[in-house]
mmCIF file of C-alpha atoms and ligand atoms in Angstrom:
data_model
loop_
_atom_site.group_PDB
_atom_site.id
_atom_site.type_symbol
_atom_site.label_atom_id
_atom_site.label_comp_id
_atom_site.label_asym_id
_atom_site.label_seq_id
_atom_site.Cartn_x
_atom_site.Cartn_y
_atom_site.Cartn_z
ATOM 1 C CA UNK A 1 61.191 63.300 -39.337
ATOM 2 C CA UNK A 2 60.659 66.481 -41.240
ATOM 3 C CA UNK A 3 62.099 66.523 -44.757
ATOM 4 C CA UNK A 4 63.511 70.025 -45.044
ATOM 5 C CA UNK A 5 65.562 69.501 -48.170
ATOM 6 C CA UNK A 6 65.735 66.847 -50.881
ATOM 7 C CA UNK A 7 68.092 67.160 -53.828
ATOM 8 C CA UNK A 8 69.133 64.979 -56.730
ATOM 9 C CA UNK A 9 72.849 64.108 -56.508
ATOM 10 C CA UNK A 10 73.725 61.743 -59.386
ATOM 11 C CA UNK A 11 72.742 58.800 -61.585
ATOM 12 C CA UNK A 12 75.135 55.889 -62.016
ATOM 13 C CA UNK A 13 75.647 52.371 -63.239
ATOM 14 C CA UNK A 14 79.037 51.990 -61.599
ATOM 15 C CA UNK A 15 79.422 51.443 -57.885
ATOM 16 C CA UNK A 16 82.929 52.946 -57.801
ATOM 17 C CA UNK A 17 81.535 56.283 -59.018
ATOM 18 C CA UNK A 18 78.938 56.655 -56.257
ATOM 19 C CA UNK A 19 79.201 59.440 -53.646
ATOM 20 C CA UNK A 20 81.609 58.778 -50.761
ATOM 21 C CA UNK A 21 79.980 56.376 -48.273
ATOM 22 C CA UNK A 22 80.111 58.811 -45.371
ATOM 23 C CA UNK A 23 76.348 59.207 -44.851
ATOM 24 C CA UNK A 24 73.696 56.565 -44.123
ATOM 25 C CA UNK A 25 71.976 55.276 -47.250
ATOM 26 C CA UNK A 26 68.588 53.649 -47.939
ATOM 27 C CA UNK A 27 67.685 51.936 -51.214
ATOM 28 C CA UNK A 28 64.193 51.483 -52.642
ATOM 29 C CA UNK A 29 63.721 48.430 -54.797
ATOM 30 C CA UNK A 30 60.926 46.213 -56.093
ATOM 31 C CA UNK A 31 59.164 45.117 -59.237
ATOM 32 C CA UNK A 32 59.025 47.502 -62.112
ATOM 33 C CA UNK A 33 55.995 49.810 -61.784
ATOM 34 C CA UNK A 34 55.386 48.913 -58.101
ATOM 35 C CA UNK A 35 55.637 52.603 -57.181
ATOM 36 C CA UNK A 36 59.237 53.170 -56.016
ATOM 37 C CA UNK A 37 59.711 56.587 -57.584
ATOM 38 C CA UNK A 38 56.215 57.711 -56.518
ATOM 39 C CA UNK A 39 56.957 56.702 -52.948
ATOM 40 C CA UNK A 40 60.224 58.648 -52.954
ATOM 41 C CA UNK A 41 58.340 61.734 -54.126
ATOM 42 C CA UNK A 42 55.667 61.223 -51.469
ATOM 43 C CA UNK A 43 58.207 60.683 -48.673
ATOM 44 C CA UNK A 44 60.103 63.819 -49.614
ATOM 45 C CA UNK A 45 56.965 65.772 -50.523
ATOM 46 C CA UNK A 46 58.572 66.736 -53.867
ATOM 47 C CA UNK A 47 56.444 65.958 -56.889
ATOM 48 C CA UNK A 48 59.030 65.568 -59.623
ATOM 49 C CA UNK A 49 62.109 64.554 -57.641
ATOM 50 C CA UNK A 50 62.162 60.942 -58.877
ATOM 51 C CA UNK A 51 60.820 60.345 -62.373
ATOM 52 C CA UNK A 52 57.638 58.267 -62.439
ATOM 53 C CA UNK A 53 55.818 56.670 -65.354
ATOM 54 C CA UNK A 54 52.785 54.543 -66.139
ATOM 55 C CA UNK A 55 55.114 52.545 -68.357
ATOM 56 C CA UNK A 56 57.261 49.999 -66.492
ATOM 57 C CA UNK A 57 61.037 50.276 -66.770
ATOM 58 C CA UNK A 58 61.257 54.050 -66.292
ATOM 59 C CA UNK A 59 64.100 54.089 -63.756
ATOM 60 C CA UNK A 60 67.252 52.623 -65.324
ATOM 61 C CA UNK A 61 70.098 53.822 -63.123
ATOM 62 C CA UNK A 62 71.171 54.046 -59.495
ATOM 63 C CA UNK A 63 69.796 57.481 -58.551
ATOM 64 C CA UNK A 64 71.072 59.200 -55.421
ATOM 65 C CA UNK A 65 69.134 61.906 -53.595
ATOM 66 C CA UNK A 66 70.393 63.662 -50.486
ATOM 67 C CA UNK A 67 67.856 64.409 -47.761
ATOM 68 C CA UNK A 68 68.345 67.103 -45.101
ATOM 69 C CA UNK A 69 72.060 67.105 -46.108
ATOM 70 C CA UNK A 70 72.237 64.117 -43.834
ATOM 71 C CA UNK A 71 71.270 60.836 -45.561
ATOM 72 C CA UNK A 72 71.005 59.304 -49.027
ATOM 73 C CA UNK A 73 67.879 57.937 -50.529
ATOM 74 C CA UNK A 74 68.398 55.747 -53.601
ATOM 75 C CA UNK A 75 65.911 55.023 -56.379
ATOM 76 C CA UNK A 76 66.758 51.800 -58.219
ATOM 77 C CA UNK A 77 65.447 50.298 -61.448
ATOM 78 C CA UNK A 78 62.706 47.719 -60.977
ATOM 79 C CA UNK A 79 63.087 43.993 -61.506
ATOM 80 C CA UNK A 80 60.780 41.699 -63.461
ATOM 81 C CA UNK A 81 60.191 44.015 -66.392
ATOM 82 C CA UNK A 82 58.906 41.586 -69.040
ATOM 83 C CA UNK A 83 59.364 43.883 -72.052
ATOM 84 C CA UNK A 84 63.124 43.813 -71.881
ATOM 85 C CA UNK A 85 65.706 41.373 -73.232
ATOM 86 C CA UNK A 86 67.205 38.514 -71.257
ATOM 87 C CA UNK A 87 70.576 40.267 -71.552
ATOM 88 C CA UNK A 88 69.129 43.459 -69.989
ATOM 89 C CA UNK A 89 67.643 41.468 -67.139
ATOM 90 C CA UNK A 90 70.978 39.760 -66.495
ATOM 91 C CA UNK A 91 72.782 43.107 -66.569
ATOM 92 C CA UNK A 92 70.230 44.479 -64.106
ATOM 93 C CA UNK A 93 70.864 41.549 -61.798
ATOM 94 C CA UNK A 94 74.609 41.966 -61.948
ATOM 95 C CA UNK A 95 74.897 45.652 -61.268
ATOM 96 C CA UNK A 96 72.119 45.908 -58.698
ATOM 97 C CA UNK A 97 73.351 42.880 -56.785
ATOM 98 C CA UNK A 98 76.866 44.288 -56.898
ATOM 99 C CA UNK A 99 75.619 47.627 -55.550
ATOM 100 C CA UNK A 100 73.527 46.019 -52.794
ATOM 101 C CA UNK A 101 76.306 43.754 -51.555
ATOM 102 C CA UNK A 102 79.203 46.247 -51.824
ATOM 103 C CA UNK A 103 77.778 49.558 -50.656
ATOM 104 C CA UNK A 104 79.261 49.958 -47.190
ATOM 105 C CA UNK A 105 76.964 52.718 -45.951
ATOM 106 C CA UNK A 106 73.738 50.996 -47.047
ATOM 107 C CA UNK A 107 71.689 50.760 -43.848
ATOM 108 C CA UNK A 108 68.460 49.239 -45.046
ATOM 109 C CA UNK A 109 66.878 48.078 -48.291
ATOM 110 C CA UNK A 110 63.197 48.859 -48.595
ATOM 111 C CA UNK A 111 61.564 46.177 -50.741
ATOM 112 C CA UNK A 112 58.332 47.448 -52.273
ATOM 113 C CA UNK A 113 55.471 45.021 -52.830
ATOM 114 C CA UNK A 114 52.171 45.717 -54.595
ATOM 115 C CA UNK A 115 49.523 45.398 -51.869
ATOM 116 C CA UNK A 116 46.894 44.357 -54.444
ATOM 117 C CA UNK A 117 48.656 41.118 -55.298
ATOM 118 C CA UNK A 118 48.960 37.718 -53.689
ATOM 119 C CA UNK A 119 52.610 36.862 -52.873
ATOM 120 C CA UNK A 120 54.639 36.801 -56.097
ATOM 121 C CA UNK A 121 57.532 34.385 -56.591
ATOM 122 C CA UNK A 122 59.834 37.095 -57.915
ATOM 123 C CA UNK A 123 59.408 39.190 -54.723
ATOM 124 C CA UNK A 124 59.816 36.199 -52.413
ATOM 125 C CA UNK A 125 62.937 35.071 -54.303
ATOM 126 C CA UNK A 126 64.408 38.550 -53.994
ATOM 127 C CA UNK A 127 63.738 38.658 -50.224
ATOM 128 C CA UNK A 128 65.346 35.225 -49.856
ATOM 129 C CA UNK A 129 68.415 36.417 -51.722
ATOM 130 C CA UNK A 130 68.672 39.408 -49.342
ATOM 131 C CA UNK A 131 68.331 36.997 -46.420
ATOM 132 C CA UNK A 132 71.069 34.723 -47.785
ATOM 133 C CA UNK A 133 73.405 37.688 -48.129
ATOM 134 C CA UNK A 134 72.528 38.926 -44.644
ATOM 135 C CA UNK A 135 71.379 42.294 -45.983
ATOM 136 C CA UNK A 136 68.963 44.236 -43.744
ATOM 137 C CA UNK A 137 65.587 44.935 -45.319
ATOM 138 C CA UNK A 138 62.037 46.055 -44.578
ATOM 139 C CA UNK A 139 58.877 45.638 -46.644
ATOM 140 C CA UNK A 140 56.732 48.469 -47.974
ATOM 141 C CA UNK A 141 53.359 47.538 -49.436
ATOM 142 C CA UNK A 142 52.309 50.086 -52.058
ATOM 143 C CA UNK A 143 49.116 51.371 -53.711
ATOM 144 C CA UNK A 144 46.994 50.808 -50.605
ATOM 145 C CA UNK A 145 44.410 53.267 -51.973
ATOM 146 C CA UNK A 146 43.536 50.911 -54.815
ATOM 147 C CA UNK A 147 41.565 48.492 -52.656
ATOM 148 C CA UNK A 148 40.121 48.123 -49.149
ATOM 149 C CA UNK A 149 42.435 47.912 -46.133
ATOM 150 C CA UNK A 150 40.990 44.470 -45.451
ATOM 151 C CA UNK A 151 42.223 43.247 -48.827
ATOM 152 C CA UNK A 152 45.653 44.856 -48.313
ATOM 153 C CA UNK A 153 45.928 43.309 -44.843
ATOM 154 C CA UNK A 154 45.073 39.888 -46.263
ATOM 155 C CA UNK A 155 47.796 40.134 -48.901
ATOM 156 C CA UNK A 156 50.311 41.393 -46.324
ATOM 157 C CA UNK A 157 49.466 38.471 -44.030
ATOM 158 C CA UNK A 158 49.891 36.017 -46.915
ATOM 159 C CA UNK A 159 53.270 37.517 -47.766
ATOM 160 C CA UNK A 160 54.341 37.213 -44.150
ATOM 161 C CA UNK A 161 53.268 33.554 -44.038
ATOM 162 C CA UNK A 162 55.156 32.846 -47.271
ATOM 163 C CA UNK A 163 58.339 34.452 -45.881
ATOM 164 C CA UNK A 164 58.073 32.479 -42.640
ATOM 165 C CA UNK A 165 58.823 29.349 -44.667
ATOM 166 C CA UNK A 166 62.379 30.659 -45.054
ATOM 167 C CA UNK A 167 62.847 33.200 -42.276
ATOM 168 C CA UNK A 168 62.525 32.783 -38.521
ATOM 169 C CA UNK A 169 61.260 36.321 -38.203
ATOM 170 C CA UNK A 170 59.814 38.632 -40.805
ATOM 171 C CA UNK A 171 61.116 42.174 -41.161
ATOM 172 C CA UNK A 172 59.075 45.283 -40.426
ATOM 173 C CA UNK A 173 56.203 45.958 -42.780
ATOM 174 C CA UNK A 174 54.534 49.224 -43.818
ATOM 175 C CA UNK A 175 51.347 49.806 -45.784
ATOM 176 C CA UNK A 176 51.404 52.962 -47.908
ATOM 177 C CA UNK A 177 49.628 54.989 -50.531
ATOM 178 C CA UNK A 178 51.754 57.561 -52.338
ATOM 179 C CA UNK A 179 48.620 58.833 -54.016
ATOM 180 C CA UNK A 180 46.908 59.617 -50.707
ATOM 181 C CA UNK A 181 50.119 60.187 -48.692
ATOM 182 C CA UNK A 182 49.307 57.445 -46.221
ATOM 183 C CA UNK A 183 51.776 55.437 -44.104
ATOM 184 C CA UNK A 184 54.783 57.651 -44.827
ATOM 185 C CA UNK A 185 55.713 58.926 -41.360
ATOM 186 C CA UNK A 186 56.484 55.470 -39.869
ATOM 187 C CA UNK A 187 59.008 54.894 -42.688
ATOM 188 C CA UNK A 188 60.702 58.241 -42.042
ATOM 189 C CA UNK A 189 60.720 57.476 -38.304
ATOM 190 C CA UNK A 190 62.415 54.102 -38.950
ATOM 191 C CA UNK A 191 65.069 55.876 -41.046
ATOM 192 C CA UNK A 192 65.548 58.503 -38.339
ATOM 193 C CA UNK A 193 66.125 55.804 -35.758
ATOM 194 C CA UNK A 194 68.777 54.059 -37.865
ATOM 195 C CA UNK A 195 70.443 57.395 -38.732
ATOM 196 C CA UNK A 196 70.912 58.100 -35.018
ATOM 197 C CA UNK A 197 73.177 55.054 -34.668
ATOM 198 C CA UNK A 198 75.116 55.489 -37.920
ATOM 199 C CA UNK A 199 78.889 55.520 -37.835
ATOM 200 C CA UNK A 200 80.682 56.162 -41.119
ATOM 201 C CA UNK A 201 82.778 53.232 -42.352
ATOM 202 C CA UNK A 202 86.495 53.644 -41.728
ATOM 203 C CA UNK A 203 88.217 54.387 -45.011
ATOM 204 C CA UNK A 204 91.790 53.167 -45.080
ATOM 205 C CA UNK A 205 93.978 55.168 -47.406
ATOM 206 C CA UNK A 206 96.742 53.468 -49.299
ATOM 207 C CA UNK A 207 100.192 54.725 -48.367
HETATM 208 P P1 GTP B 1 60.037 51.716 -62.520
HETATM 209 O O1 GTP B 1 60.915 52.908 -62.345
HETATM 210 O O2 GTP B 1 59.567 51.528 -63.920
HETATM 211 O O3 GTP B 1 60.632 50.470 -61.962
HETATM 212 O O4 GTP B 1 58.642 51.977 -61.726
HETATM 213 P P2 GTP B 1 58.419 52.509 -60.246
HETATM 214 O O5 GTP B 1 58.382 51.362 -59.296
HETATM 215 O O6 GTP B 1 59.350 53.624 -59.916
HETATM 216 O O7 GTP B 1 56.900 53.040 -60.320
HETATM 217 P P3 GTP B 1 56.368 54.557 -60.426
HETATM 218 O O8 GTP B 1 56.569 55.288 -59.126
HETATM 219 O O9 GTP B 1 56.907 55.173 -61.661
HETATM 220 O O10 GTP B 1 54.793 54.304 -60.518
HETATM 221 C C1 GTP B 1 54.206 53.468 -61.496
HETATM 222 C C2 GTP B 1 52.729 53.822 -61.660
HETATM 223 O O11 GTP B 1 52.002 53.509 -60.468
HETATM 224 C C3 GTP B 1 52.472 55.311 -61.929
HETATM 225 O O12 GTP B 1 51.424 55.411 -62.858
HETATM 226 C C4 GTP B 1 52.052 55.849 -60.562
HETATM 227 O O13 GTP B 1 51.205 56.976 -60.643
HETATM 228 C C5 GTP B 1 51.295 54.648 -59.980
HETATM 229 N N1 GTP B 1 51.352 54.653 -58.506
HETATM 230 C C6 GTP B 1 52.463 54.622 -57.742
HETATM 231 N N2 GTP B 1 52.155 54.646 -56.430
HETATM 232 C C7 GTP B 1 50.808 54.684 -56.348
HETATM 233 C C8 GTP B 1 49.859 54.728 -55.260
HETATM 234 O O14 GTP B 1 50.193 54.737 -54.068
HETATM 235 N N3 GTP B 1 48.529 54.740 -55.608
HETATM 236 C C9 GTP B 1 48.100 54.703 -56.892
HETATM 237 N N4 GTP B 1 46.794 54.712 -57.109
HETATM 238 N N5 GTP B 1 48.951 54.685 -57.945
HETATM 239 C C10 GTP B 1 50.291 54.680 -57.679
HETATM 240 MG MG1 MG B 2 61.007 54.313 -60.905
#
């Protein structure tokens, strides 16, 4: 898929203020600092579209971007940010979980995992929660340029094995580097494929 246009639409903490659910939507989520915003910029080939930072906890809201006037891409705040209060973490959980379970046009959740790390409990727990809720997701391993492909492949295989303890099948997996623009096209192709079958939810108006 060619990204011809990519525009910021809005930032929100409230699900009832989000854009009408008439276009397919894809959310990017994962640990704080894993590279969500960088990946969104790489996928759309727009440097400053999503705000990135070396400091974890940069993205704090539900950020909607519209791509090719045809689908929404959503940048979410990261989980597992240690430098924040317990109350903040609980609030994060509440509003993100609410968004993920209630958003009718959400087609797929891309869970980002740092390819340099062995499987982390927080990521596995999050995937299990998605599984329990029956929410469709795929895995994107980030920062592939930071070590050899062999090392990345090993960590991806370990993550797959860990998930197979809970899941019968593991979802699709992608290895990427936003820095070197590697592994992006297969993600866009997966989105394209889902977009082709999208039917807007039927909105029933109150009489
Ligand atoms: P929060 O919004 O805080 O949850 O973080 P985030 O997941 O959006 O991470 P962000 O994209 O802001 O990136 C965090 C840091 O990782 C930045 O310093 C990026 O430059 C760096 N980074 C992200 N992706 C890559 C990558 O593919 N390769 C390398 N080498 N660095 C990356
Ligand atoms: Mg971010």
